Short mmCIF file of C-alpha atoms in Angstrom, two decimals:
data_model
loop_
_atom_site.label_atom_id
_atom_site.label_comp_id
_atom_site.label_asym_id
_atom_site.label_seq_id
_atom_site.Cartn_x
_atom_site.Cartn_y
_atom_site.Cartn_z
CA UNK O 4 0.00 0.00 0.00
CA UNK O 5 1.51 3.83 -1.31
CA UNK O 6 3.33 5.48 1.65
CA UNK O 7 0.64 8.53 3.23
CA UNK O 8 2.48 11.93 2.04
CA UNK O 9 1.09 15.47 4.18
CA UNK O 10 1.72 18.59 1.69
CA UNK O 11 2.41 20.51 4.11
CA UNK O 12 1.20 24.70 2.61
CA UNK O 13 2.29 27.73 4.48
CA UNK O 14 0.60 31.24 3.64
CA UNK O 15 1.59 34.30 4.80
CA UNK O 16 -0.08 37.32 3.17
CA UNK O 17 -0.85 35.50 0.34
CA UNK O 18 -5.02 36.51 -0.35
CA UNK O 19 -4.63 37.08 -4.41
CA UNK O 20 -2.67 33.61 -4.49
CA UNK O 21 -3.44 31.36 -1.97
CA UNK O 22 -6.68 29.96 -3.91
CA UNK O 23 -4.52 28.90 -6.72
CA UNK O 24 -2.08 27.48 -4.39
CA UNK O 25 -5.38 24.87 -2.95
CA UNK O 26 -6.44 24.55 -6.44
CA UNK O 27 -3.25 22.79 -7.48
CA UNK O 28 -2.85 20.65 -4.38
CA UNK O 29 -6.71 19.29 -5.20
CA UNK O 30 -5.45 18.23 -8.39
CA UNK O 31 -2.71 15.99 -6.97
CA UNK O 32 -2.82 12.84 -8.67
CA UNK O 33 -1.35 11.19 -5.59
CA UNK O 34 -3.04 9.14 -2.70
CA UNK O 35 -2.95 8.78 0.19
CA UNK O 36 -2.34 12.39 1.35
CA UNK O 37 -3.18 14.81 3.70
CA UNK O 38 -2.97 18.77 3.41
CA UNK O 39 -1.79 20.83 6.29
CA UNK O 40 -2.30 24.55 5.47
CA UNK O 41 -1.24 27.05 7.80
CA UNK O 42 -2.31 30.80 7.94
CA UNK O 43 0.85 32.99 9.89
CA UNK O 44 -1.86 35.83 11.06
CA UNK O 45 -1.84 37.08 8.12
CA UNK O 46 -3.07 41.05 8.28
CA UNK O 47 -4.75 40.63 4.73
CA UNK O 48 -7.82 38.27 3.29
CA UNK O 49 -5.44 35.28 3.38
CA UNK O 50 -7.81 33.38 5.68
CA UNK O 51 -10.74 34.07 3.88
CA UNK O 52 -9.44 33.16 0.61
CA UNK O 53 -8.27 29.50 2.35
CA UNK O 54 -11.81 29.17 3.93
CA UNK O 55 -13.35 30.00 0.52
CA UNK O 56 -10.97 27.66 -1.30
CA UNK O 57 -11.62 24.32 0.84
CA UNK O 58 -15.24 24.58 0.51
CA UNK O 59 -14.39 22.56 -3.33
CA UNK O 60 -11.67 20.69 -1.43
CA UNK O 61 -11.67 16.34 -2.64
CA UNK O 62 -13.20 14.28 0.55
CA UNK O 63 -10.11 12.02 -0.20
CA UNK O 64 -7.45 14.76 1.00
CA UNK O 65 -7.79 15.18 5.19
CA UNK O 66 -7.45 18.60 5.71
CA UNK O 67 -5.51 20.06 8.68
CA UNK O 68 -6.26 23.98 9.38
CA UNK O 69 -3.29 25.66 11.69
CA UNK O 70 -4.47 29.48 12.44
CA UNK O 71 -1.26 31.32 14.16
CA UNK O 72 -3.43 34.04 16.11
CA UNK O 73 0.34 36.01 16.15
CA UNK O 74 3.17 36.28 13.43
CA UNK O 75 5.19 33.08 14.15
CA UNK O 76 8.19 33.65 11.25
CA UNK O 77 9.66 30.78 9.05
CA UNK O 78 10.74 28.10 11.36
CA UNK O 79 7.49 28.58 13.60
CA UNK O 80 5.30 27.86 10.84
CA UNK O 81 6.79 24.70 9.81
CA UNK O 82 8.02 23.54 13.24
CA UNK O 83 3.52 23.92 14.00
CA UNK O 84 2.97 22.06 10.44
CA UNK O 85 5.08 19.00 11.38
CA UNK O 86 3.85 18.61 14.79
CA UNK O 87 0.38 18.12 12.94
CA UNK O 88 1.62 15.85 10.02
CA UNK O 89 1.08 12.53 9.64
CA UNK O 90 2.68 11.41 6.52
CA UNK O 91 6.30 9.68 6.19
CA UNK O 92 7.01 12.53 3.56
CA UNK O 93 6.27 15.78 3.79
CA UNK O 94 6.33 17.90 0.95
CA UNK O 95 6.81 21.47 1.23
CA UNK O 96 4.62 24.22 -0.28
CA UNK O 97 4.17 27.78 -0.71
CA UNK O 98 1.10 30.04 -0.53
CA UNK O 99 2.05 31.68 -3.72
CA UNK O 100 3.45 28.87 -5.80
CA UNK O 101 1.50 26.33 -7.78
CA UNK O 102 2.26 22.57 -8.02
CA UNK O 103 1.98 20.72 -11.11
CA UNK O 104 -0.42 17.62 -10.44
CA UNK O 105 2.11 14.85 -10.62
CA UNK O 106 4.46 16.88 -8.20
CA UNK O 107 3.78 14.15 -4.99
CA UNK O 108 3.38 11.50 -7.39
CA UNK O 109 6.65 11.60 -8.61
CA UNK O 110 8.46 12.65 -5.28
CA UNK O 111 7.18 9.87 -3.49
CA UNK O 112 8.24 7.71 -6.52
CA UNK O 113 12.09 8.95 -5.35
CA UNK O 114 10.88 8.18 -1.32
CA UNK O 115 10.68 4.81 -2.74
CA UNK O 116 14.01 4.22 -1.75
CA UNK O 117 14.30 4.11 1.86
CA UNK O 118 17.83 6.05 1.76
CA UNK O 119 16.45 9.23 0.85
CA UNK O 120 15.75 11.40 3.13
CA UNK O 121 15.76 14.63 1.25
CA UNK O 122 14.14 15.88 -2.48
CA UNK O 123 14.06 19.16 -4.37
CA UNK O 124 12.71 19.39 -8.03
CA UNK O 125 12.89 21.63 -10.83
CA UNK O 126 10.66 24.76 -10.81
CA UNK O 127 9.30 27.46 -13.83
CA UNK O 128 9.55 31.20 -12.75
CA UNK O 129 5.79 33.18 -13.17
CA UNK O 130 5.21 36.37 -12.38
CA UNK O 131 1.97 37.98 -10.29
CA UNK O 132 -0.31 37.17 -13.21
CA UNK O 133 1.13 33.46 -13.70
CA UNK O 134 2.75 34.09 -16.88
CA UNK O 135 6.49 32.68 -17.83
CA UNK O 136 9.14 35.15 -16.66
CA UNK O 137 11.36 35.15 -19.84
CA UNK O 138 14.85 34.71 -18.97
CA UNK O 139 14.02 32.64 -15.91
CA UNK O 140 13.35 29.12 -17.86
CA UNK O 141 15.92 26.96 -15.84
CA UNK O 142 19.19 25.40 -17.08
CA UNK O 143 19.12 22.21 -18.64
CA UNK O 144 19.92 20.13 -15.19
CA UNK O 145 19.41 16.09 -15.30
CA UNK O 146 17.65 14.12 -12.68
CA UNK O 147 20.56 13.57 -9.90
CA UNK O 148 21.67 11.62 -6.87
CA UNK O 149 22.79 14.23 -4.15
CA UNK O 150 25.38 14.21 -1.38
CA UNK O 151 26.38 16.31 1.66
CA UNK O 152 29.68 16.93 -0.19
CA UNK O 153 28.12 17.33 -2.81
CA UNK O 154 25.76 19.80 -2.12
CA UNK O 155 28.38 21.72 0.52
CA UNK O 156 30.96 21.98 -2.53
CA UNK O 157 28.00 23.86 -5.00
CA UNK O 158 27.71 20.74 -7.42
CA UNK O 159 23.78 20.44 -9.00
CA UNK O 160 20.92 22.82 -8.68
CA UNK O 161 20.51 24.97 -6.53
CA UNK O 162 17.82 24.19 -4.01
CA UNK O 163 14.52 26.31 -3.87
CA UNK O 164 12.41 25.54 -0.47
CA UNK O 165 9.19 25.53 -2.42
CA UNK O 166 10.06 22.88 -4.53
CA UNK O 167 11.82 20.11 -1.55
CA UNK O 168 10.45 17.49 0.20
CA UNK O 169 11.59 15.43 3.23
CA UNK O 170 11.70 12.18 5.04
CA UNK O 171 9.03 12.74 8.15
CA UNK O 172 12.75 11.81 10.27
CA UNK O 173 14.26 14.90 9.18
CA UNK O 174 12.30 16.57 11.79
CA UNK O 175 11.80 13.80 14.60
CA UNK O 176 15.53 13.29 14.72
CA UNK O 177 17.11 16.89 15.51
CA UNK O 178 15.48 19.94 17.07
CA UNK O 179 12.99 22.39 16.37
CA UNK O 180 14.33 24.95 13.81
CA UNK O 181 14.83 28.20 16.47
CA UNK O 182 13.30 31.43 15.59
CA UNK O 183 15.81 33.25 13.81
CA UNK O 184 16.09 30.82 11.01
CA UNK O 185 15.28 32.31 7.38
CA UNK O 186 16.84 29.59 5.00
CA UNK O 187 15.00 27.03 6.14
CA UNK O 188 16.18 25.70 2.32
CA UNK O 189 20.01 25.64 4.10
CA UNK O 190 19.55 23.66 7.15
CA UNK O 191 16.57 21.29 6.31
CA UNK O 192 18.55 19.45 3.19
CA UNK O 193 21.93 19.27 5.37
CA UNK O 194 19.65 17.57 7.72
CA UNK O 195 18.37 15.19 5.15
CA UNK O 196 22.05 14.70 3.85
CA UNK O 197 23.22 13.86 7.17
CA UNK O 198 20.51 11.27 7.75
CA UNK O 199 20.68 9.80 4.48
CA UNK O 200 20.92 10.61 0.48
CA UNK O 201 19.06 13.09 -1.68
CA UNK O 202 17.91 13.30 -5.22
CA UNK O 203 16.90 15.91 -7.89
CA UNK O 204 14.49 15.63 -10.24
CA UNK O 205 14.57 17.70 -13.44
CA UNK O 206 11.27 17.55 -14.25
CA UNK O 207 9.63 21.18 -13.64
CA UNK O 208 7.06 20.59 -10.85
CA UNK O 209 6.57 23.80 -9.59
CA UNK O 210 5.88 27.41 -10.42
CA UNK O 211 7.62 29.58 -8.49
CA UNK O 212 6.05 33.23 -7.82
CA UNK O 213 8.02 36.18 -7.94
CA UNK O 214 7.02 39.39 -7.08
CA UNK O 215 7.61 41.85 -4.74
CA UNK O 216 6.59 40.22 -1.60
CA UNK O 217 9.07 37.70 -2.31
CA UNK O 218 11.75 37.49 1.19
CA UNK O 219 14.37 36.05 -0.73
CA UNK O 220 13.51 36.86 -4.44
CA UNK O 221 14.07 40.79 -4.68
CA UNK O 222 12.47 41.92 -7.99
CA UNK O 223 15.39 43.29 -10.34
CA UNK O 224 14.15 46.92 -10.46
CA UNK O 225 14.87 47.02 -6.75
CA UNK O 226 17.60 49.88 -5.72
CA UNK O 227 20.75 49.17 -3.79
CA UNK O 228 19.34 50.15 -0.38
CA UNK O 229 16.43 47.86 -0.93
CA UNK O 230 18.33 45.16 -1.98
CA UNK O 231 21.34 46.13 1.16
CA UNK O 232 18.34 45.64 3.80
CA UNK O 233 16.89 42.85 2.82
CA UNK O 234 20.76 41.19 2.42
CA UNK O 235 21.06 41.98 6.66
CA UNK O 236 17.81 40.71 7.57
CA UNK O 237 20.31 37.28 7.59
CA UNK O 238 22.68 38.12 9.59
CA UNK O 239 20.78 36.74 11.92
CA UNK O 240 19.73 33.82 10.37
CA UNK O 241 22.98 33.01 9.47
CA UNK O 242 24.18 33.23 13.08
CA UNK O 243 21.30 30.63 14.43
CA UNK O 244 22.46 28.60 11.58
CA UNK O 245 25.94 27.79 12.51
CA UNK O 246 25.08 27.26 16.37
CA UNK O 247 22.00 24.97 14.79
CA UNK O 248 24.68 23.24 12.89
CA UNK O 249 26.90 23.06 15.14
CA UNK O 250 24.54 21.12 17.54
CA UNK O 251 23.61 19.12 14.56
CA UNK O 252 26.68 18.11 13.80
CA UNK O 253 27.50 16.85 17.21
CA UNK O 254 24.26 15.04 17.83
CA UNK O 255 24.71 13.09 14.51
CA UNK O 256 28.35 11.91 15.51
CA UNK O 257 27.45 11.12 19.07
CA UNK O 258 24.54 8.70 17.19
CA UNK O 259 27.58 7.37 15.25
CA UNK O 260 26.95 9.13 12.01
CA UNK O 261 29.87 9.46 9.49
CA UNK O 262 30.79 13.01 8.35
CA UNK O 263 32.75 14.63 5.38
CA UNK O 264 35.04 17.13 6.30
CA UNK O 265 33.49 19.27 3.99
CA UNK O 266 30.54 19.74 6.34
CA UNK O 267 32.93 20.76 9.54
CA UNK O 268 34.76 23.57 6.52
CA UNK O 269 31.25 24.23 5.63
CA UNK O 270 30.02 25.65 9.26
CA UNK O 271 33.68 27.42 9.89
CA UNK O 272 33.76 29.48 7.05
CA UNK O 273 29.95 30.36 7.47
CA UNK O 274 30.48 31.04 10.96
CA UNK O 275 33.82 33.07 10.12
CA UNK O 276 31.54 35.21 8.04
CA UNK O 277 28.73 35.60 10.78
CA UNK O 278 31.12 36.54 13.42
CA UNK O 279 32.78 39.59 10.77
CA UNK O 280 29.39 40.20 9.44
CA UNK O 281 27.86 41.03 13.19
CA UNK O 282 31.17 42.95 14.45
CA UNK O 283 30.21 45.00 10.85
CA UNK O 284 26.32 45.54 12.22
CA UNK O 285 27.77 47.32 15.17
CA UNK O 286 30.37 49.86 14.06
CA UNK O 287 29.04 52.73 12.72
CA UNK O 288 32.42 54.09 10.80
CA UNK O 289 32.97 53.58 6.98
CA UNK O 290 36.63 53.64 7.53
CA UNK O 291 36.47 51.41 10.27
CA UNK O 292 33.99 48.66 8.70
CA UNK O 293 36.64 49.16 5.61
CA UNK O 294 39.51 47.74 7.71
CA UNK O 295 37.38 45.24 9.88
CA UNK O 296 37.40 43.15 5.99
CA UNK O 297 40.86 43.75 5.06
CA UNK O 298 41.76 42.32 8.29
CA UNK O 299 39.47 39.31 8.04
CA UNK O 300 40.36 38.99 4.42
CA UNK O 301 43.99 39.38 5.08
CA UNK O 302 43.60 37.01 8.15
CA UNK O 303 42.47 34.18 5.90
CA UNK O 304 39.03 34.23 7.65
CA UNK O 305 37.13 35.00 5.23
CA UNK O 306 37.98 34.42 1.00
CA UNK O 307 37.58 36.95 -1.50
CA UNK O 308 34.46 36.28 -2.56
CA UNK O 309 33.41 36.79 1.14
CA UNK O 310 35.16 39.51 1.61
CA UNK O 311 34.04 41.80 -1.33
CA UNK O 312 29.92 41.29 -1.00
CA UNK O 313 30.70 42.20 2.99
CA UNK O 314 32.98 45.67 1.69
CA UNK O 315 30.12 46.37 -1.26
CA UNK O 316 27.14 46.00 1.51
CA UNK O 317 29.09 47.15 4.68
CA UNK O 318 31.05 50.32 2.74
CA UNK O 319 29.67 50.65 -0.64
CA UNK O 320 26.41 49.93 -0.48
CA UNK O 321 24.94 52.09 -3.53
CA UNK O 322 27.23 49.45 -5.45
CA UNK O 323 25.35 46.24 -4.45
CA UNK O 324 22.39 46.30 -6.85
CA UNK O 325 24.72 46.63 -10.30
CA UNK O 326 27.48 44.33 -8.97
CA UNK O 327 24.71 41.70 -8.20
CA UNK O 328 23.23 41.80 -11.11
CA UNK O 329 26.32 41.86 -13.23
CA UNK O 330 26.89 38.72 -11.35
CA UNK O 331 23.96 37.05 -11.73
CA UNK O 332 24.29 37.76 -15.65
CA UNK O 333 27.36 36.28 -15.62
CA UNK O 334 26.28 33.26 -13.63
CA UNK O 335 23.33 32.84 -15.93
CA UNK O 336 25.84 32.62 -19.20
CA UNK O 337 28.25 30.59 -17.61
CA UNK O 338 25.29 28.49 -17.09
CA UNK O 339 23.95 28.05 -20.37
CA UNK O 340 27.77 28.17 -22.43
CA UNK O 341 27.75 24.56 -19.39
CA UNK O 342 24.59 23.64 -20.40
CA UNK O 343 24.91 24.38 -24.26
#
């Protein structure tokens, strides 16, 4: 008998989307499965538009209603959504994304295998009105195995939280994510890759929404200062991240768990940024924050790459918007000369 999967939906301010969002998780083609859909007190219709939405909901999905009554952030909403879930997968999903109908179907056909413990998929880029962002179509990646090293080192696609999906033990078998976390799309798949192995798959299974609600998805007519604030909001996140990895890490080798090294480089360069990026938060001086990444940089705590995106947003922070985009053309062309 197929596996129950929970699709576990989180909305946040999300009234001229969410509907859609229900709408595609209806026409799953999947079964058994279970919905959890959580509303983070939203100040909008969002709640409305999810009670008006499930009226047309299929008998055959259970439906699990979480109403935050105050803002919870991120890792609240999802830490809530798995204490309610019920499924040995649970597949993640946003309030303004749409899932293509075989999405479950074919991640649970990966869950198959009882060593993964961790899936992402391929996703299309629309904009507010649905339609194809041109530009945004996806390099030509191939369905892919996935390791910690791996994924530490850059190699594959890179991992959208809207699109993943994880083993119900991700959750049971380390902590609660604490409230700072952001990236939820960081620490959830090194979880999975600790516990067991990953896998990609190429086909396209969701539409991802961009527009300018987006937390991590800044729309490209943003300005620098726009773009500079919404950068710091992770200092903090980062900072939770590496003391949540670090306890990670050292829970999973006290169980006897086998780590690359590349994990333990992983969490001390990330937490040799955090601990330059913070001392940068609280000095007010140019000059000062000028020298504070020389010195790292010249230090060897921090590489180049590091060390110029913390000088553009600490010191020259009218810079960041064309040097990010330069870079992200750049990326993109490198991509597709790869890709052909």
């Amino acid at each position: 008998m197929p596996e129950l999967a929970t699709f576990a939906l989180f909305a946040y301010r999300h009234e001229a989307f969410v509907a859609e969002a229900i709408r595609s998780v209806a026409k799953q083609t999947y079964r058994p499965l279970e919905l959890v859909i959580t509303d983070d007190a939203s100040p909008d219709e969002t709640r409305r538009k999810i009670d008006e939405a499930l009226r047309d909901f299929p008998a055959d999905i259970p439906v699990i209603r979480i109403n935050h009554p105050q803002n919870q952030g991120i890792p609240g909403v999802i830490n809530a959504a798995v204490r309610q879930a019920s499924g040995r997968v649970i597949v993640f999903g946003a309030g303004d994304d749409v899932s293509e109908p075989e999405r479950v179907a074919r991640t649970m056909r990966v869950f198959a295998d009882p060593r993964v413990a961790f899936a992402h998929t391929a996703a299309s880029v629309i904009d507010e009105e649905g339609e194809l962002v041109r530009g945004r179509e996806g390099a030509g990646h191939r369905d892919a195995e996935l390791s910690l090293a791996g994924m530490l080192l850059g190699a594959g696609a890179p991992i959208l939280g809207a699109t993943c999906a994880y083993r119900a033990d991700v959750f049971r078998e380390f902590a609660e994510l604490p409230p700072q976390i952001l990236r939820e799309d960081v620490i959830l798949p090194i979880r999975g890759l600790i516990l067991g192995e990953g896998r990609f798959i190429a086909r396209k299974l969701v539409r991802y929404r961009t527009h300018a609600g987006n937390l991590h998805s800044p729309a490209p007519a943003q300005s620098s200062a726009e773009m500079v604030r919404r950068n710091l909001r992770f200092a903090d996140d980062r900072e939770a991240s590496c003391a949540q990895l670090g306890a990670d890490i050292a829970k999973a080798r006290a169980d006897g768990r086998i780590l690359p090294d590349e994990l333990d480089l992983y969490l001390r360069q990330e937490a040799a940024y955090s601990a330059v990026e913070q001392r940068l938060l609280r000095t007010k001086s140019m000059f000062v924050r000028a020298g504070q990444v020389a010195l790292a940089w010249s230090l060897r705590r921090i590489g180049t790459v590091k060390a110029m995106k913390l000088f553009t947003l600490f010191v020259t922070p009218f810079l960041y918007a064309p040097v990010l985009k330069a870079w992200i053309r750049l990326s993109e062309r490198k991509r597709q000369i790869r890709h052909g």
